[in-house]
PDB file of N, CA and C in Angstrom:
ATOM      1  N   MET A   1      98.837 264.059 318.730  1.00 57.00           N
ATOM      2  CA  MET A   1      97.624 264.795 319.046  1.00 57.00           C
ATOM      3  C   MET A   1      97.207 265.623 317.825  1.00 57.00           C
ATOM      4  N   ALA A   2      95.963 265.555 317.477  1.00 71.00           N
ATOM      5  CA  ALA A   2      95.450 266.275 316.320  1.00 71.00           C
ATOM      6  C   ALA A   2      95.310 267.759 316.647  1.00 71.00           C
ATOM      7  N   SER A   3      95.511 268.576 315.622  1.00 80.00           N
ATOM      8  CA  SER A   3      95.366 270.020 315.790  1.00 80.00           C
ATOM      9  C   SER A   3      93.894 270.369 316.002  1.00 80.00           C
ATOM     10  N   PRO A   4      93.602 271.400 316.809  1.00 89.00           N
ATOM     11  CA  PRO A   4      92.213 271.797 317.044  1.00 89.00           C
ATOM     12  C   PRO A   4      91.606 272.571 315.875  1.00 89.00           C
ATOM     13  N   PHE A   5      92.410 272.857 314.860  1.00 94.00           N
ATOM     14  CA  PHE A   5      91.901 273.581 313.695  1.00 94.00           C
ATOM     15  C   PHE A   5      92.692 273.204 312.451  1.00 94.00           C
ATOM     16  N   SER A   6      92.098 273.491 311.283  1.00 97.00           N
ATOM     17  CA  SER A   6      92.777 273.336 309.997  1.00 97.00           C
ATOM     18  C   SER A   6      93.238 274.703 309.525  1.00 97.00           C
ATOM     19  N   VAL A   7      94.052 274.709 308.494  1.00 98.00           N
ATOM     20  CA  VAL A   7      94.521 275.948 307.879  1.00 98.00           C
ATOM     21  C   VAL A   7      94.044 275.947 306.432  1.00 98.00           C
ATOM     22  N   LEU A   8      93.344 277.006 306.024  1.00 98.00           N
ATOM     23  CA  LEU A   8      92.852 277.137 304.655  1.00 98.00           C
ATOM     24  C   LEU A   8      93.642 278.238 303.963  1.00 98.00           C
ATOM     25  N   LEU A   9      94.345 277.889 302.889  1.00 98.00           N
ATOM     26  CA  LEU A   9      95.176 278.824 302.132  1.00 98.00           C
ATOM     27  C   LEU A   9      94.384 279.393 300.966  1.00 98.00           C
ATOM     28  N   ILE A  10      94.207 280.713 300.928  1.00 97.00           N
ATOM     29  CA  ILE A  10      93.395 281.366 299.896  1.00 97.00           C
ATOM     30  C   ILE A  10      94.309 282.214 299.011  1.00 97.00           C
ATOM     31  N   PRO A  11      94.404 281.890 297.726  1.00 96.00           N
ATOM     32  CA  PRO A  11      95.317 282.623 296.839  1.00 96.00           C
ATOM     33  C   PRO A  11      94.792 284.005 296.467  1.00 96.00           C
ATOM     34  N   GLY A  12      95.709 284.831 295.972  1.00 95.00           N
ATOM     35  CA  GLY A  12      95.356 286.166 295.506  1.00 95.00           C
ATOM     36  C   GLY A  12      94.718 286.139 294.129  1.00 95.00           C
ATOM     37  N   LEU A  13      94.405 287.312 293.652  1.00 93.00           N
ATOM     38  CA  LEU A  13      93.724 287.483 292.364  1.00 93.00           C
ATOM     39  C   LEU A  13      94.526 286.845 291.228  1.00 93.00           C
ATOM     40  N   LEU A  14      93.855 286.021 290.444  1.00 93.00           N
ATOM     41  CA  LEU A  14      94.397 285.335 289.271  1.00 93.00           C
ATOM     42  C   LEU A  14      95.506 284.342 289.587  1.00 93.00           C
ATOM     43  N   ILE A  15      95.624 283.962 290.849  1.00 92.00           N
ATOM     44  CA  ILE A  15      96.690 283.052 291.274  1.00 92.00           C
ATOM     45  C   ILE A  15      96.089 281.685 291.599  1.00 92.00           C
ATOM     46  N   PRO A  16      96.668 280.610 291.062  1.00 93.00           N
ATOM     47  CA  PRO A  16      96.181 279.273 291.421  1.00 93.00           C
ATOM     48  C   PRO A  16      96.665 278.865 292.811  1.00 93.00           C
ATOM     49  N   SER A  17      95.944 278.011 293.445  1.00 92.00           N
ATOM     50  CA  SER A  17      96.274 277.563 294.800  1.00 92.00           C
ATOM     51  C   SER A  17      97.627 276.870 294.892  1.00 92.00           C
ATOM     52  N   ILE A  18      98.086 276.298 293.805  1.00 92.00           N
ATOM     53  CA  ILE A  18      99.333 275.529 293.818  1.00 92.00           C
ATOM     54  C   ILE A  18     100.536 276.383 294.219  1.00 92.00           C
ATOM     55  N   VAL A  19     100.436 277.708 294.133  1.00 93.00           N
ATOM     56  CA  VAL A  19     101.565 278.562 294.557  1.00 93.00           C
ATOM     57  C   VAL A  19     101.861 278.386 296.044  1.00 93.00           C
ATOM     58  N   PHE A  20     100.914 277.865 296.792  1.00 95.00           N
ATOM     59  CA  PHE A  20     101.094 277.635 298.223  1.00 95.00           C
ATOM     60  C   PHE A  20     101.702 276.261 298.528  1.00 95.00           C
ATOM     61  N   HIS A  21     102.167 275.551 297.520  1.00 95.00           N
ATOM     62  CA  HIS A  21     102.639 274.175 297.720  1.00 95.00           C
ATOM     63  C   HIS A  21     103.700 274.074 298.821  1.00 95.00           C
ATOM     64  N   THR A  22     104.726 274.924 298.772  1.00 97.00           N
ATOM     65  CA  THR A  22     105.797 274.858 299.762  1.00 97.00           C
ATOM     66  C   THR A  22     105.281 275.218 301.157  1.00 97.00           C
ATOM     67  N   LEU A  23     104.477 276.285 301.237  1.00 96.00           N
ATOM     68  CA  LEU A  23     103.907 276.684 302.517  1.00 96.00           C
ATOM     69  C   LEU A  23     103.021 275.574 303.069  1.00 96.00           C
ATOM     70  N   ARG A  24     102.221 274.977 302.209  1.00 97.00           N
ATOM     71  CA  ARG A  24     101.342 273.890 302.644  1.00 97.00           C
ATOM     72  C   ARG A  24     102.158 272.728 303.207  1.00 97.00           C
ATOM     73  N   SER A  25     103.245 272.383 302.529  1.00 97.00           N
ATOM     74  CA  SER A  25     104.099 271.289 302.998  1.00 97.00           C
ATOM     75  C   SER A  25     104.648 271.574 304.392  1.00 97.00           C
ATOM     76  N   ARG A  26     105.063 272.803 304.624  1.00 97.00           N
ATOM     77  CA  ARG A  26     105.620 273.169 305.934  1.00 97.00           C
ATOM     78  C   ARG A  26     104.546 273.164 307.028  1.00 97.00           C
ATOM     79  N   ILE A  27     103.364 273.638 306.679  1.00 96.00           N
ATOM     80  CA  ILE A  27     102.263 273.650 307.658  1.00 96.00           C
ATOM     81  C   ILE A  27     101.876 272.221 308.025  1.00 96.00           C
ATOM     82  N   GLU A  28     101.795 271.349 307.027  1.00 96.00           N
ATOM     83  CA  GLU A  28     101.452 269.952 307.290  1.00 96.00           C
ATOM     84  C   GLU A  28     102.562 269.251 308.074  1.00 96.00           C
ATOM     85  N   TYR A  29     103.800 269.582 307.782  1.00 96.00           N
ATOM     86  CA  TYR A  29     104.918 269.005 308.529  1.00 96.00           C
ATOM     87  C   TYR A  29     104.839 269.397 310.009  1.00 96.00           C
ATOM     88  N   ALA A  30     104.324 270.592 310.266  1.00 95.00           N
ATOM     89  CA  ALA A  30     104.163 271.060 311.648  1.00 95.00           C
ATOM     90  C   ALA A  30     102.974 270.397 312.346  1.00 95.00           C
ATOM     91  N   GLY A  31     102.204 269.591 311.626  1.00 94.00           N
ATOM     92  CA  GLY A  31     101.127 268.826 312.246  1.00 94.00           C
ATOM     93  C   GLY A  31      99.725 269.352 312.025  1.00 94.00           C
ATOM     94  N   TYR A  32      99.585 270.343 311.157  1.00 95.00           N
ATOM     95  CA  TYR A  32      98.262 270.899 310.903  1.00 95.00           C
ATOM     96  C   TYR A  32      97.686 270.361 309.596  1.00 95.00           C
ATOM     97  N   LYS A  33      96.382 270.170 309.569  1.00 95.00           N
ATOM     98  CA  LYS A  33      95.702 269.815 308.333  1.00 95.00           C
ATOM     99  C   LYS A  33      95.598 271.092 307.502  1.00 95.00           C
ATOM    100  N   CYS A  34      96.003 271.016 306.251  1.00 96.00           N
ATOM    101  CA  CYS A  34      96.025 272.201 305.395  1.00 96.00           C
ATOM    102  C   CYS A  34      95.126 271.968 304.179  1.00 96.00           C
ATOM    103  N   LEU A  35      94.352 272.984 303.843  1.00 96.00           N
ATOM    104  CA  LEU A  35      93.360 272.876 302.774  1.00 96.00           C
ATOM    105  C   LEU A  35      93.555 273.966 301.730  1.00 96.00           C
ATOM    106  N   TYR A  36      93.105 273.667 300.513  1.00 96.00           N
ATOM    107  CA  TYR A  36      92.983 274.662 299.453  1.00 96.00           C
ATOM    108  C   TYR A  36      91.501 274.963 299.264  1.00 96.00           C
ATOM    109  N   PRO A  37      91.163 276.118 298.687  1.00 95.00           N
ATOM    110  CA  PRO A  37      89.754 276.398 298.395  1.00 95.00           C
ATOM    111  C   PRO A  37      89.212 275.441 297.340  1.00 95.00           C
ATOM    112  N   THR A  38      87.905 275.394 297.217  1.00 93.00           N
ATOM    113  CA  THR A  38      87.290 274.532 296.209  1.00 93.00           C
ATOM    114  C   THR A  38      87.410 275.121 294.804  1.00 93.00           C
ATOM    115  N   PHE A  39      87.736 276.417 294.685  1.00 92.00           N
ATOM    116  CA  PHE A  39      87.954 276.990 293.351  1.00 92.00           C
ATOM    117  C   PHE A  39      89.432 276.857 292.973  1.00 92.00           C
ATOM    118  N   ILE A  40      89.704 276.814 291.668  1.00 88.00           N
ATOM    119  CA  ILE A  40      91.066 276.605 291.172  1.00 88.00           C
ATOM    120  C   ILE A  40      91.867 277.909 291.168  1.00 88.00           C
ATOM    121  N   VAL A  41      91.265 278.976 290.651  1.00 90.00           N
ATOM    122  CA  VAL A  41      91.916 280.280 290.551  1.00 90.00           C
ATOM    123  C   VAL A  41      90.970 281.328 291.131  1.00 90.00           C
ATOM    124  N   ASN A  42      91.511 282.252 291.900  1.00 91.00           N
ATOM    125  CA  ASN A  42      90.715 283.323 292.494  1.00 91.00           C
ATOM    126  C   ASN A  42      90.534 284.435 291.462  1.00 91.00           C
ATOM    127  N   LEU A  43      89.327 284.586 290.945  1.00 91.00           N
ATOM    128  CA  LEU A  43      89.029 285.613 289.950  1.00 91.00           C
ATOM    129  C   LEU A  43      88.279 286.804 290.540  1.00 91.00           C
ATOM    130  N   LEU A  44      87.701 286.633 291.717  1.00 87.00           N
ATOM    131  CA  LEU A  44      86.892 287.654 292.390  1.00 87.00           C
ATOM    132  C   LEU A  44      85.690 288.128 291.579  1.00 87.00           C
ATOM    133  N   VAL A  45      85.335 287.412 290.530  1.00 85.00           N
ATOM    134  CA  VAL A  45      84.142 287.764 289.763  1.00 85.00           C
ATOM    135  C   VAL A  45      83.113 286.641 289.802  1.00 85.00           C
ATOM    136  N   GLY A  46      83.541 285.506 290.308  1.00 82.00           N
ATOM    137  CA  GLY A  46      82.623 284.376 290.445  1.00 82.00           C
ATOM    138  C   GLY A  46      82.014 284.396 291.828  1.00 82.00           C
ATOM    139  N   ASP A  47      81.802 283.246 292.334  1.00 92.00           N
ATOM    140  CA  ASP A  47      81.200 283.138 293.662  1.00 92.00           C
ATOM    141  C   ASP A  47      82.214 282.597 294.671  1.00 92.00           C
ATOM    142  N   GLU A  48      83.453 283.083 294.584  1.00 94.00           N
ATOM    143  CA  GLU A  48      84.508 282.598 295.477  1.00 94.00           C
ATOM    144  C   GLU A  48      84.140 282.737 296.951  1.00 94.00           C
ATOM    145  N   LEU A  49      83.576 283.877 297.329  1.00 94.00           N
ATOM    146  CA  LEU A  49      83.212 284.091 298.728  1.00 94.00           C
ATOM    147  C   LEU A  49      82.167 283.070 299.178  1.00 94.00           C
ATOM    148  N   ALA A  50      81.158 282.840 298.361  1.00 95.00           N
ATOM    149  CA  ALA A  50      80.123 281.858 298.696  1.00 95.00           C
ATOM    150  C   ALA A  50      80.706 280.446 298.757  1.00 95.00           C
ATOM    151  N   GLN A  51      81.630 280.139 297.838  1.00 95.00           N
ATOM    152  CA  GLN A  51      82.269 278.818 297.855  1.00 95.00           C
ATOM    153  C   GLN A  51      83.082 278.617 299.129  1.00 95.00           C
ATOM    154  N   LEU A  52      83.808 279.659 299.536  1.00 96.00           N
ATOM    155  CA  LEU A  52      84.588 279.562 300.770  1.00 96.00           C
ATOM    156  C   LEU A  52      83.673 279.375 301.983  1.00 96.00           C
ATOM    157  N   ALA A  53      82.595 280.145 302.039  1.00 96.00           N
ATOM    158  CA  ALA A  53      81.660 280.033 303.172  1.00 96.00           C
ATOM    159  C   ALA A  53      81.083 278.624 303.238  1.00 96.00           C
ATOM    160  N   LYS A  54      80.738 278.070 302.098  1.00 96.00           N
ATOM    161  CA  LYS A  54      80.184 276.712 302.048  1.00 96.00           C
ATOM    162  C   LYS A  54      81.234 275.689 302.484  1.00 96.00           C
ATOM    163  N   GLN A  55      82.481 275.898 302.050  1.00 96.00           N
ATOM    164  CA  GLN A  55      83.568 275.005 302.438  1.00 96.00           C
ATOM    165  C   GLN A  55      83.788 275.061 303.948  1.00 96.00           C
ATOM    166  N   LEU A  56      83.730 276.268 304.517  1.00 95.00           N
ATOM    167  CA  LEU A  56      83.915 276.417 305.963  1.00 95.00           C
ATOM    168  C   LEU A  56      82.810 275.732 306.756  1.00 95.00           C
ATOM    169  N   ASP A  57      81.623 275.652 306.177  1.00 94.00           N
ATOM    170  CA  ASP A  57      80.510 274.992 306.857  1.00 94.00           C
ATOM    171  C   ASP A  57      80.818 273.528 307.159  1.00 94.00           C
ATOM    172  N   VAL A  58      81.675 272.910 306.338  1.00 94.00           N
ATOM    173  CA  VAL A  58      81.956 271.481 306.513  1.00 94.00           C
ATOM    174  C   VAL A  58      83.355 271.186 307.043  1.00 94.00           C
ATOM    175  N   THR A  59      84.249 272.172 307.066  1.00 93.00           N
ATOM    176  CA  THR A  59      85.629 271.903 307.496  1.00 93.00           C
ATOM    177  C   THR A  59      85.819 271.938 309.002  1.00 93.00           C
ATOM    178  N   GLY A  60      84.940 272.607 309.711  1.00 93.00           N
ATOM    179  CA  GLY A  60      85.140 272.789 311.140  1.00 93.00           C
ATOM    180  C   GLY A  60      86.045 273.980 311.394  1.00 93.00           C
ATOM    181  N   PRO A  61      86.597 274.107 312.596  1.00 96.00           N
ATOM    182  CA  PRO A  61      87.417 275.271 312.938  1.00 96.00           C
ATOM    183  C   PRO A  61      88.609 275.429 311.986  1.00 96.00           C
ATOM    184  N   VAL A  62      88.858 276.653 311.567  1.00 97.00           N
ATOM    185  CA  VAL A  62      89.894 276.893 310.566  1.00 97.00           C
ATOM    186  C   VAL A  62      90.558 278.252 310.777  1.00 97.00           C
ATOM    187  N   VAL A  63      91.844 278.300 310.469  1.00 98.00           N
ATOM    188  CA  VAL A  63      92.580 279.558 310.375  1.00 98.00           C
ATOM    189  C   VAL A  63      92.707 279.857 308.887  1.00 98.00           C
ATOM    190  N   LEU A  64      92.294 281.054 308.491  1.00 98.00           N
ATOM    191  CA  LEU A  64      92.362 281.450 307.095  1.00 98.00           C
ATOM    192  C   LEU A  64      93.665 282.198 306.838  1.00 98.00           C
ATOM    193  N   VAL A  65      94.403 281.759 305.829  1.00 98.00           N
ATOM    194  CA  VAL A  65      95.622 282.442 305.407  1.00 98.00           C
ATOM    195  C   VAL A  65      95.387 282.889 303.971  1.00 98.00           C
ATOM    196  N   GLY A  66      95.283 284.203 303.775  1.00 97.00           N
ATOM    197  CA  GLY A  66      94.981 284.723 302.451  1.00 97.00           C
ATOM    198  C   GLY A  66      96.080 285.608 301.924  1.00 97.00           C
ATOM    199  N   HIS A  67      96.429 285.394 300.666  1.00 96.00           N
ATOM    200  CA  HIS A  67      97.415 286.234 299.995  1.00 96.00           C
ATOM    201  C   HIS A  67      96.694 287.303 299.190  1.00 96.00           C
ATOM    202  N   SER A  68      97.039 288.563 299.395  1.00 95.00           N
ATOM    203  CA  SER A  68      96.515 289.691 298.634  1.00 95.00           C
ATOM    204  C   SER A  68      94.978 289.683 298.644  1.00 95.00           C
ATOM    205  N   ALA A  69      94.357 289.544 297.481  1.00 95.00           N
ATOM    206  CA  ALA A  69      92.894 289.542 297.412  1.00 95.00           C
ATOM    207  C   ALA A  69      92.294 288.350 298.161  1.00 95.00           C
ATOM    208  N   GLY A  70      93.042 287.273 298.299  1.00 96.00           N
ATOM    209  CA  GLY A  70      92.586 286.143 299.106  1.00 96.00           C
ATOM    210  C   GLY A  70      92.451 286.533 300.572  1.00 96.00           C
ATOM    211  N   GLY A  71      93.306 287.446 300.999  1.00 96.00           N
ATOM    212  CA  GLY A  71      93.203 287.967 302.357  1.00 96.00           C
ATOM    213  C   GLY A  71      91.948 288.791 302.548  1.00 96.00           C
ATOM    214  N   LEU A  72      91.542 289.507 301.504  1.00 95.00           N
ATOM    215  CA  LEU A  72      90.288 290.272 301.582  1.00 95.00           C
ATOM    216  C   LEU A  72      89.097 289.340 301.741  1.00 95.00           C
ATOM    217  N   LEU A  73      89.124 288.214 301.034  1.00 96.00           N
ATOM    218  CA  LEU A  73      88.051 287.231 301.194  1.00 96.00           C
ATOM    219  C   LEU A  73      88.050 286.675 302.613  1.00 96.00           C
ATOM    220  N   ALA A  74      89.245 286.405 303.146  1.00 97.00           N
ATOM    221  CA  ALA A  74      89.351 285.877 304.511  1.00 97.00           C
ATOM    222  C   ALA A  74      88.801 286.877 305.528  1.00 97.00           C
ATOM    223  N   VAL A  75      89.166 288.138 305.383  1.00 96.00           N
ATOM    224  CA  VAL A  75      88.687 289.169 306.302  1.00 96.00           C
ATOM    225  C   VAL A  75      87.174 289.314 306.199  1.00 96.00           C
ATOM    226  N   THR A  76      86.647 289.238 304.992  1.00 95.00           N
ATOM    227  CA  THR A  76      85.200 289.344 304.791  1.00 95.00           C
ATOM    228  C   THR A  76      84.471 288.212 305.520  1.00 95.00           C
ATOM    229  N   LEU A  77      85.006 287.004 305.436  1.00 95.00           N
ATOM    230  CA  LEU A  77      84.387 285.874 306.151  1.00 95.00           C
ATOM    231  C   LEU A  77      84.467 286.068 307.656  1.00 95.00           C
ATOM    232  N   ALA A  78      85.584 286.567 308.135  1.00 96.00           N
ATOM    233  CA  ALA A  78      85.725 286.802 309.575  1.00 96.00           C
ATOM    234  C   ALA A  78      84.782 287.903 310.049  1.00 96.00           C
ATOM    235  N   ARG A  79      84.666 288.965 309.260  1.00 96.00           N
ATOM    236  CA  ARG A  79      83.780 290.074 309.644  1.00 96.00           C
ATOM    237  C   ARG A  79      82.317 289.649 309.625  1.00 96.00           C
ATOM    238  N   ALA A  80      81.997 288.663 308.788  1.00 95.00           N
ATOM    239  CA  ALA A  80      80.630 288.130 308.747  1.00 95.00           C
ATOM    240  C   ALA A  80      80.389 287.184 309.925  1.00 95.00           C
ATOM    241  N   LYS A  81      81.417 287.013 310.745  1.00 95.00           N
ATOM    242  CA  LYS A  81      81.342 286.176 311.949  1.00 95.00           C
ATOM    243  C   LYS A  81      80.991 284.718 311.645  1.00 95.00           C
ATOM    244  N   HIS A  82      81.636 284.176 310.588  1.00 94.00           N
ATOM    245  CA  HIS A  82      81.434 282.754 310.300  1.00 94.00           C
ATOM    246  C   HIS A  82      81.912 281.971 311.520  1.00 94.00           C
ATOM    247  N   PRO A  83      81.095 281.059 312.022  1.00 95.00           N
ATOM    248  CA  PRO A  83      81.414 280.385 313.288  1.00 95.00           C
ATOM    249  C   PRO A  83      82.666 279.517 313.261  1.00 95.00           C
ATOM    250  N   ASN A  84      83.151 279.113 312.096  1.00 96.00           N
ATOM    251  CA  ASN A  84      84.329 278.248 312.042  1.00 96.00           C
ATOM    252  C   ASN A  84      85.640 278.999 311.861  1.00 96.00           C
ATOM    253  N   VAL A  85      85.599 280.306 311.689  1.00 97.00           N
ATOM    254  CA  VAL A  85      86.829 281.086 311.523  1.00 97.00           C
ATOM    255  C   VAL A  85      87.434 281.357 312.905  1.00 97.00           C
ATOM    256  N   ARG A  86      88.661 280.873 313.097  1.00 97.00           N
ATOM    257  CA  ARG A  86      89.358 281.079 314.374  1.00 97.00           C
ATOM    258  C   ARG A  86      90.325 282.257 314.308  1.00 97.00           C
ATOM    259  N   ALA A  87      90.914 282.478 313.135  1.00 97.00           N
ATOM    260  CA  ALA A  87      91.874 283.568 312.971  1.00 97.00           C
ATOM    261  C   ALA A  87      92.066 283.828 311.478  1.00 97.00           C
ATOM    262  N   VAL A  88      92.606 285.011 311.175  1.00 97.00           N
ATOM    263  CA  VAL A  88      92.921 285.385 309.795  1.00 97.00           C
ATOM    264  C   VAL A  88      94.359 285.869 309.750  1.00 97.00           C
ATOM    265  N   ILE A  89      95.104 285.381 308.781  1.00 97.00           N
ATOM    266  CA  ILE A  89      96.464 285.846 308.539  1.00 97.00           C
ATOM    267  C   ILE A  89      96.504 286.358 307.112  1.00 97.00           C
ATOM    268  N   GLY A  90      96.883 287.613 306.950  1.00 96.00           N
ATOM    269  CA  GLY A  90      96.976 288.215 305.628  1.00 96.00           C
ATOM    270  C   GLY A  90      98.424 288.302 305.172  1.00 96.00           C
ATOM    271  N   LEU A  91      98.671 287.869 303.959  1.00 95.00           N
ATOM    272  CA  LEU A  91     100.000 287.961 303.349  1.00 95.00           C
ATOM    273  C   LEU A  91      99.926 288.971 302.216  1.00 95.00           C
ATOM    274  N   GLY A  92     100.352 290.192 302.463  1.00 94.00           N
ATOM    275  CA  GLY A  92     100.269 291.233 301.433  1.00 94.00           C
ATOM    276  C   GLY A  92      98.854 291.643 301.123  1.00 94.00           C
ATOM    277  N   THR A  93      97.992 291.556 302.112  1.00 92.00           N
ATOM    278  CA  THR A  93      96.585 291.902 301.933  1.00 92.00           C
ATOM    279  C   THR A  93      96.424 293.419 301.975  1.00 92.00           C
ATOM    280  N   PRO A  94      95.778 293.998 300.957  1.00 87.00           N
ATOM    281  CA  PRO A  94      95.633 295.464 300.894  1.00 87.00           C
ATOM    282  C   PRO A  94      94.556 296.000 301.826  1.00 87.00           C
ATOM    283  N   LEU A  95      94.911 296.156 303.088  1.00 78.00           N
ATOM    284  CA  LEU A  95      93.959 296.687 304.074  1.00 78.00           C
ATOM    285  C   LEU A  95      94.466 297.988 304.647  1.00 78.00           C
TER     286      LEU A  95
END
């Protein structure tokens, strides 16, 4: 049975998405589709938030897992009430 949502892993400031490789493997092993953002490194000076919102428009229902500053982006998308955000999990997110 397919999962009703995907998991999007959002890295922290200056961190490439590949740091989530082990976590991604475990999430996929558990049966969930796991995604990385369309940007390579989270710089928070580009249009990361807009890129994430655009990505969510096409991914369908998603749980956002953000590390540090990536968690801030996830919370911002949830607070904006993006219709595809089902939940947010922050890993060391400064809130």
